[in-house]
């Protein structure tokens, strides 16, 4: 069953990353119910700014965790579809 990783822009300008099997319903939950994440409940309304579809839930979850650790600049490059700069925006590990 397909799964999605998604990124939301919150009303305060921050980003939230999540994964789900039903993207439309999950975004609705973030905006309209207490079933959305506590982080987004305090920052409504939220807007879907990026999503990617994965064949397996495990792959989606793994990418969600990776994406959550990206810098703001790298997330915004992904949103813009500026894939060429993504490697240059990787955080340097010390």
PDB file of C-alpha atoms in Angstrom, residues 2 11 14 19 24 26 31-32 38 42 44-45 48 55 57 62 65 73-75 78 83-85 92:
ATOM      1  CA  UNK A   2       1.324   3.443  -0.941  1.00  0.00           C
ATOM      2  CA  UNK A  11       1.051  29.894  10.204  1.00  0.00           C
ATOM      3  CA  UNK A  14       7.834  26.875  10.493  1.00  0.00           C
ATOM      4  CA  UNK A  19       3.913  10.592   6.839  1.00  0.00           C
ATOM      5  CA  UNK A  24      -5.794  14.625   2.081  1.00  0.00           C
ATOM      6  CA  UNK A  26      -4.188  13.848   7.305  1.00  0.00           C
ATOM      7  CA  UNK A  31      -6.117  21.871  10.362  1.00  0.00           C
ATOM      8  CA  UNK A  32      -9.456  20.837  11.800  1.00  0.00           C
ATOM      9  CA  UNK A  38       0.241  18.992  18.940  1.00  0.00           C
ATOM     10  CA  UNK A  42      -0.832  25.528  17.974  1.00  0.00           C
ATOM     11  CA  UNK A  44      -2.989  26.670  12.422  1.00  0.00           C
ATOM     12  CA  UNK A  45      -3.762  27.052   9.649  1.00  0.00           C
ATOM     13  CA  UNK A  48       0.649  21.493   2.327  1.00  0.00           C
ATOM     14  CA  UNK A  55       5.617   2.359  -2.465  1.00  0.00           C
ATOM     15  CA  UNK A  57       5.278   2.552   4.483  1.00  0.00           C
ATOM     16  CA  UNK A  62      12.559   6.441   6.816  1.00  0.00           C
ATOM     17  CA  UNK A  65      12.875  10.977   9.629  1.00  0.00           C
ATOM     18  CA  UNK A  73      17.301  25.966   3.501  1.00  0.00           C
ATOM     19  CA  UNK A  74      17.394  22.369   2.326  1.00  0.00           C
ATOM     20  CA  UNK A  75      13.657  21.886   2.968  1.00  0.00           C
ATOM     21  CA  UNK A  78      13.010  20.620  -1.967  1.00  0.00           C
ATOM     22  CA  UNK A  83      17.187  19.317  -6.530  1.00  0.00           C
ATOM     23  CA  UNK A  84      20.643  20.298  -7.814  1.00  0.00           C
ATOM     24  CA  UNK A  85      21.439  22.321  -4.686  1.00  0.00           C
ATOM     25  CA  UNK A  92      28.415  19.260   7.768  1.00  0.00           C
TER      26      UNK A  92
END
